[in-house]
Amino acid sequence: DAKTTQPPSMDCAEGRAANLPCNHSTISGNEYVYWYRQIHSQGPQYIIHGLKNNETNEMASLIITEDRKSSTLILPHATLRDTAVYYCIVREGHNAGNMLTFGGGTRLMVKP
Amino acid sequence: NAGVTQTPKFRVLKTGQSMTLLCAQDMNHEYMYWYRQDPGMGLRLIHYSVGEGTTAKGEVPDGYNVSRLKKQNFLLGLESAAPSQTSVYFCASSYLRWTGENTEAFFGQGTRLTVV
């Protein structure tokens, strides 16, 4: 079973920030939070990951609550090309060959 | 640097036929994975490999076999295809950093398989 809970769908206006929430209340101390997205049935694309500190890269920001039971992926200026299914995944960080377990994700629709 | 390449991209099989899907990565990654994705669903792990010559079962391994004879290749076989195996198949690879931390996984573009 997936260890995360995400809303099934969200809308966002083009140019606005998209904030995608994720609950992972059973996360353990050595598990990271990963975000991937899948655009129109292409292969999933890595976005960002973090352990407990907030992270930012050229694609997005990841905000993890202090108790690590939830997180938010922020796309600062959403474009139409950001329309995709976004997956939040918890994954052990140092286990060799540790695989990703995908849940249903959030379908983000960016509208003009 | 092509990343992860899957062959073929599309295939239609008749029930009972066999086929092999090929995944090739040129990033020298230790770990490789095969997933399937049914319409409207998330990806489910079929089999994975932590190194050349080793394989292990994932969440939905029945009806599939795999081999990792070379580090760069991971093959997924269907011995006797069934309509329930109609799906999109994704391959992925990753590695461990020198710190022991897992890296992100890199995915191929998928193989669309239809079994009639």
Short mmCIF file of C-alpha atoms in Angstrom, two decimals:
data_model
loop_
_atom_site.label_atom_id
_atom_site.label_comp_id
_atom_site.label_asym_id
_atom_site.label_seq_id
_atom_site.Cartn_x
_atom_site.Cartn_y
_atom_site.Cartn_z
CA ASP A 1 0.00 0.00 0.00
CA ALA A 2 1.11 3.53 -0.77
CA LYS A 3 2.25 5.41 2.30
CA THR A 4 0.94 8.76 1.12
CA THR A 5 -2.43 10.46 0.66
CA GLN A 6 -3.00 13.08 -2.02
CA PRO A 7 -6.10 14.81 -3.36
CA PRO A 8 -7.12 13.18 -6.64
CA SER A 9 -7.29 16.43 -8.58
CA MET A 10 -6.56 20.15 -8.40
CA ASP A 11 -6.87 23.15 -10.68
CA CYS A 12 -4.52 26.10 -10.91
CA ALA A 13 -4.57 29.29 -12.98
CA GLU A 14 -1.68 29.80 -15.35
CA GLY A 15 0.99 32.02 -13.82
CA ARG A 16 -0.15 31.37 -10.28
CA ALA A 17 1.56 29.17 -7.74
CA ALA A 18 0.39 25.58 -7.57
CA ASN A 19 0.49 24.08 -4.08
CA LEU A 20 0.11 20.31 -4.02
CA PRO A 21 -0.35 18.75 -0.58
CA CYS A 22 0.65 15.30 0.57
CA ASN A 23 0.04 13.48 3.84
CA HIS A 24 2.53 10.85 5.00
CA SER A 25 1.69 10.44 8.66
CA THR A 26 3.47 7.07 9.05
CA ILE A 27 6.79 8.21 7.59
CA SER A 28 9.79 6.82 9.43
CA GLY A 29 12.99 8.61 10.33
CA ASN A 30 15.07 7.28 7.44
CA GLU A 31 12.46 7.83 4.72
CA TYR A 32 12.67 10.66 2.24
CA VAL A 33 9.79 12.42 0.50
CA TYR A 34 10.06 12.29 -3.29
CA TRP A 35 7.94 14.03 -5.90
CA TYR A 36 7.56 12.87 -9.48
CA ARG A 37 5.22 13.91 -12.23
CA GLN A 38 3.87 12.16 -15.28
CA ILE A 39 2.85 14.19 -18.28
CA HIS A 40 0.33 12.58 -20.59
CA SER A 41 1.39 8.96 -19.99
CA GLN A 42 5.08 9.65 -20.58
CA GLY A 43 7.61 8.14 -18.20
CA PRO A 44 7.54 9.70 -14.71
CA GLN A 45 9.90 12.63 -14.25
CA TYR A 46 11.74 13.35 -11.03
CA ILE A 47 11.02 16.78 -9.52
CA ILE A 48 12.51 17.07 -6.07
CA HIS A 49 13.07 15.22 -2.80
CA GLY A 50 13.82 16.00 0.83
CA LEU A 51 14.29 14.50 4.27
CA LYS A 52 13.32 17.17 6.76
CA ASN A 53 14.57 20.50 5.47
CA ASN A 54 12.78 22.53 2.85
CA GLU A 55 14.28 22.11 -0.59
CA THR A 56 14.26 24.20 -3.75
CA ASN A 57 15.49 23.55 -7.26
CA GLU A 58 14.87 24.98 -10.69
CA MET A 59 11.56 23.17 -11.00
CA ALA A 60 9.89 23.48 -7.61
CA SER A 61 10.05 23.93 -3.86
CA LEU A 62 9.32 21.29 -1.27
CA ILE A 63 8.04 22.29 2.14
CA ILE A 64 8.08 19.56 4.81
CA THR A 65 6.34 20.14 8.13
CA GLU A 66 8.42 19.98 11.28
CA ASP A 67 6.81 16.68 12.35
CA ARG A 68 7.39 15.35 8.78
CA LYS A 69 3.83 14.05 8.58
CA SER A 70 2.96 16.16 5.57
CA SER A 71 4.55 18.15 2.79
CA THR A 72 3.66 20.56 0.01
CA LEU A 73 5.10 20.76 -3.47
CA ILE A 74 5.08 24.30 -4.82
CA LEU A 75 5.31 25.16 -8.50
CA PRO A 76 5.89 28.91 -8.21
CA HIS A 77 4.54 30.01 -11.60
CA ALA A 78 2.49 27.23 -13.15
CA THR A 79 2.34 26.97 -16.91
CA LEU A 80 0.10 24.91 -19.18
CA ARG A 81 2.98 22.47 -19.59
CA ASP A 82 2.81 21.71 -15.87
CA THR A 83 -0.51 19.93 -16.39
CA ALA A 84 0.29 16.40 -15.23
CA VAL A 85 -0.26 13.79 -12.54
CA TYR A 86 1.96 14.51 -9.53
CA TYR A 87 3.05 11.66 -7.29
CA CYS A 88 4.25 12.06 -3.72
CA ILE A 89 6.28 9.05 -2.59
CA VAL A 90 8.08 8.15 0.61
CA ARG A 91 11.16 6.05 0.16
CA GLU A 92 13.89 4.75 2.40
CA GLY A 93 16.97 6.75 1.63
CA HIS A 94 19.78 4.29 2.12
CA ASN A 95 18.43 0.86 1.32
CA ALA A 96 20.11 -0.63 -1.69
CA GLY A 97 17.73 -1.14 -4.55
CA ASN A 98 14.89 0.52 -2.70
CA MET A 99 12.04 0.93 -5.10
CA LEU A 100 9.40 3.63 -5.51
CA THR A 101 5.81 2.80 -4.54
CA PHE A 102 3.33 4.90 -6.50
CA GLY A 103 -0.13 5.81 -5.27
CA GLY A 104 -2.85 7.48 -7.31
CA GLY A 105 -1.26 10.93 -7.37
CA THR A 106 -2.88 14.33 -7.92
CA ARG A 107 -4.00 15.30 -11.38
CA LEU A 108 -3.10 18.99 -11.72
CA MET A 109 -4.88 20.94 -14.41
CA VAL A 110 -3.35 24.32 -15.21
CA LYS A 111 -5.92 26.54 -16.88
CA PRO A 112 -5.40 29.67 -18.99
CA ASN B 1 23.80 9.98 -23.22
CA ALA B 2 20.39 8.49 -24.05
CA GLY B 3 19.36 7.68 -20.46
CA VAL B 4 16.85 4.82 -20.29
CA THR B 5 15.69 3.37 -23.60
CA GLN B 6 12.85 0.90 -23.99
CA THR B 7 12.28 -1.35 -26.98
CA PRO B 8 9.74 -1.69 -28.57
CA LYS B 9 7.53 1.35 -28.02
CA PHE B 10 4.34 -0.40 -29.14
CA ARG B 11 3.34 -4.03 -29.57
CA VAL B 12 0.18 -6.03 -30.14
CA LEU B 13 0.23 -9.68 -29.11
CA LYS B 14 -2.24 -12.48 -29.43
CA THR B 15 -3.20 -14.41 -26.30
CA GLY B 16 -0.64 -17.09 -25.62
CA GLN B 17 2.20 -15.49 -27.56
CA SER B 18 5.48 -14.65 -25.90
CA MET B 19 7.67 -11.60 -26.12
CA THR B 20 10.56 -9.81 -24.46
CA LEU B 21 10.76 -6.15 -23.61
CA LEU B 22 14.22 -4.65 -23.52
CA CYS B 23 15.38 -1.87 -21.23
CA ALA B 24 18.82 -0.36 -21.75
CA GLN B 25 20.52 2.34 -19.69
CA ASP B 26 23.82 4.04 -20.42
CA MET B 27 24.32 5.68 -17.01
CA ASN B 28 26.11 2.74 -15.36
CA HIS B 29 23.33 2.45 -12.79
CA GLU B 30 23.27 -0.53 -10.44
CA TYR B 31 19.53 -0.72 -9.92
CA MET B 32 16.87 -1.32 -12.52
CA TYR B 33 13.10 -1.73 -12.26
CA TRP B 34 10.12 -2.80 -14.33
CA TYR B 35 6.72 -1.23 -13.65
CA ARG B 36 3.33 -1.56 -15.27
CA GLN B 37 0.66 1.11 -15.42
CA ASP B 38 -2.97 0.35 -16.14
CA PRO B 39 -5.35 3.11 -17.31
CA GLY B 40 -6.02 5.70 -14.63
CA MET B 41 -3.75 3.97 -12.13
CA GLY B 42 -0.37 4.58 -10.60
CA LEU B 43 2.67 2.48 -11.46
CA ARG B 44 3.08 -0.95 -9.89
CA LEU B 45 6.42 -2.69 -9.52
CA ILE B 46 6.78 -6.01 -11.35
CA HIS B 47 10.42 -7.01 -10.80
CA TYR B 48 13.62 -5.25 -9.94
CA SER B 49 17.37 -5.86 -9.91
CA VAL B 50 20.05 -4.59 -7.57
CA GLY B 51 22.90 -5.65 -9.80
CA GLU B 52 24.08 -7.74 -12.70
CA GLY B 53 22.92 -11.32 -12.34
CA THR B 54 20.40 -10.58 -9.57
CA THR B 55 16.63 -10.09 -9.74
CA ALA B 56 13.78 -9.93 -7.25
CA LYS B 57 9.99 -9.89 -7.29
CA GLY B 58 7.99 -6.75 -6.86
CA GLU B 59 4.32 -6.20 -6.16
CA VAL B 60 2.85 -7.89 -9.26
CA PRO B 61 5.37 -10.47 -10.58
CA ASP B 62 3.02 -13.24 -11.75
CA GLY B 63 3.16 -13.98 -15.46
CA TYR B 64 6.49 -12.22 -15.95
CA ASN B 65 10.14 -13.21 -15.86
CA VAL B 66 13.21 -11.02 -15.93
CA SER B 67 16.93 -11.29 -16.54
CA ARG B 68 19.89 -9.00 -15.92
CA LEU B 69 22.79 -10.65 -17.73
CA LYS B 70 24.50 -7.33 -18.40
CA LYS B 71 24.56 -4.33 -16.10
CA GLN B 72 23.12 -2.03 -18.71
CA ASN B 73 20.21 -4.24 -19.78
CA PHE B 74 17.12 -5.47 -17.97
CA LEU B 75 14.79 -7.77 -19.90
CA LEU B 76 11.13 -8.41 -19.12
CA GLY B 77 9.59 -11.54 -20.57
CA LEU B 78 6.02 -12.64 -21.03
CA GLU B 79 5.95 -16.38 -21.66
CA SER B 80 2.25 -16.69 -22.46
CA ALA B 81 0.56 -13.32 -22.84
CA ALA B 82 -2.92 -12.76 -21.43
CA PRO B 83 -5.36 -9.86 -22.00
CA SER B 84 -4.86 -8.87 -18.35
CA GLN B 85 -1.29 -7.98 -19.25
CA THR B 86 -2.44 -5.21 -21.56
CA SER B 87 -0.74 -2.21 -20.03
CA VAL B 88 1.99 0.39 -20.40
CA TYR B 89 5.33 -0.90 -19.15
CA PHE B 90 7.97 1.43 -17.76
CA CYS B 91 11.57 0.69 -16.99
CA ALA B 92 13.66 2.74 -14.57
CA SER B 93 17.17 2.84 -13.17
CA SER B 94 18.95 4.41 -10.21
CA TYR B 95 22.11 4.10 -8.12
CA LEU B 96 23.52 4.74 -4.68
CA ARG B 97 25.67 7.81 -4.06
CA TRP B 98 28.98 7.36 -2.27
CA THR B 99 27.18 8.53 0.87
CA GLY B 100 24.88 5.51 0.60
CA GLU B 101 21.88 7.65 -0.31
CA ASN B 102 19.55 6.47 -3.04
CA THR B 103 19.35 8.68 -6.09
CA GLU B 104 16.22 9.56 -7.96
CA ALA B 105 15.04 7.02 -10.52
CA PHE B 106 15.22 7.74 -14.24
CA PHE B 107 12.37 6.37 -16.33
CA GLY B 108 12.09 5.27 -19.92
CA GLN B 109 9.26 6.44 -22.15
CA GLY B 110 7.27 3.26 -21.88
CA THR B 111 6.12 0.31 -24.00
CA ARG B 112 2.44 0.12 -24.83
CA LEU B 113 1.43 -3.52 -24.98
CA THR B 114 -1.96 -4.76 -26.09
CA VAL B 115 -2.89 -8.43 -25.79
CA VAL B 116 -5.89 -9.48 -27.85
#
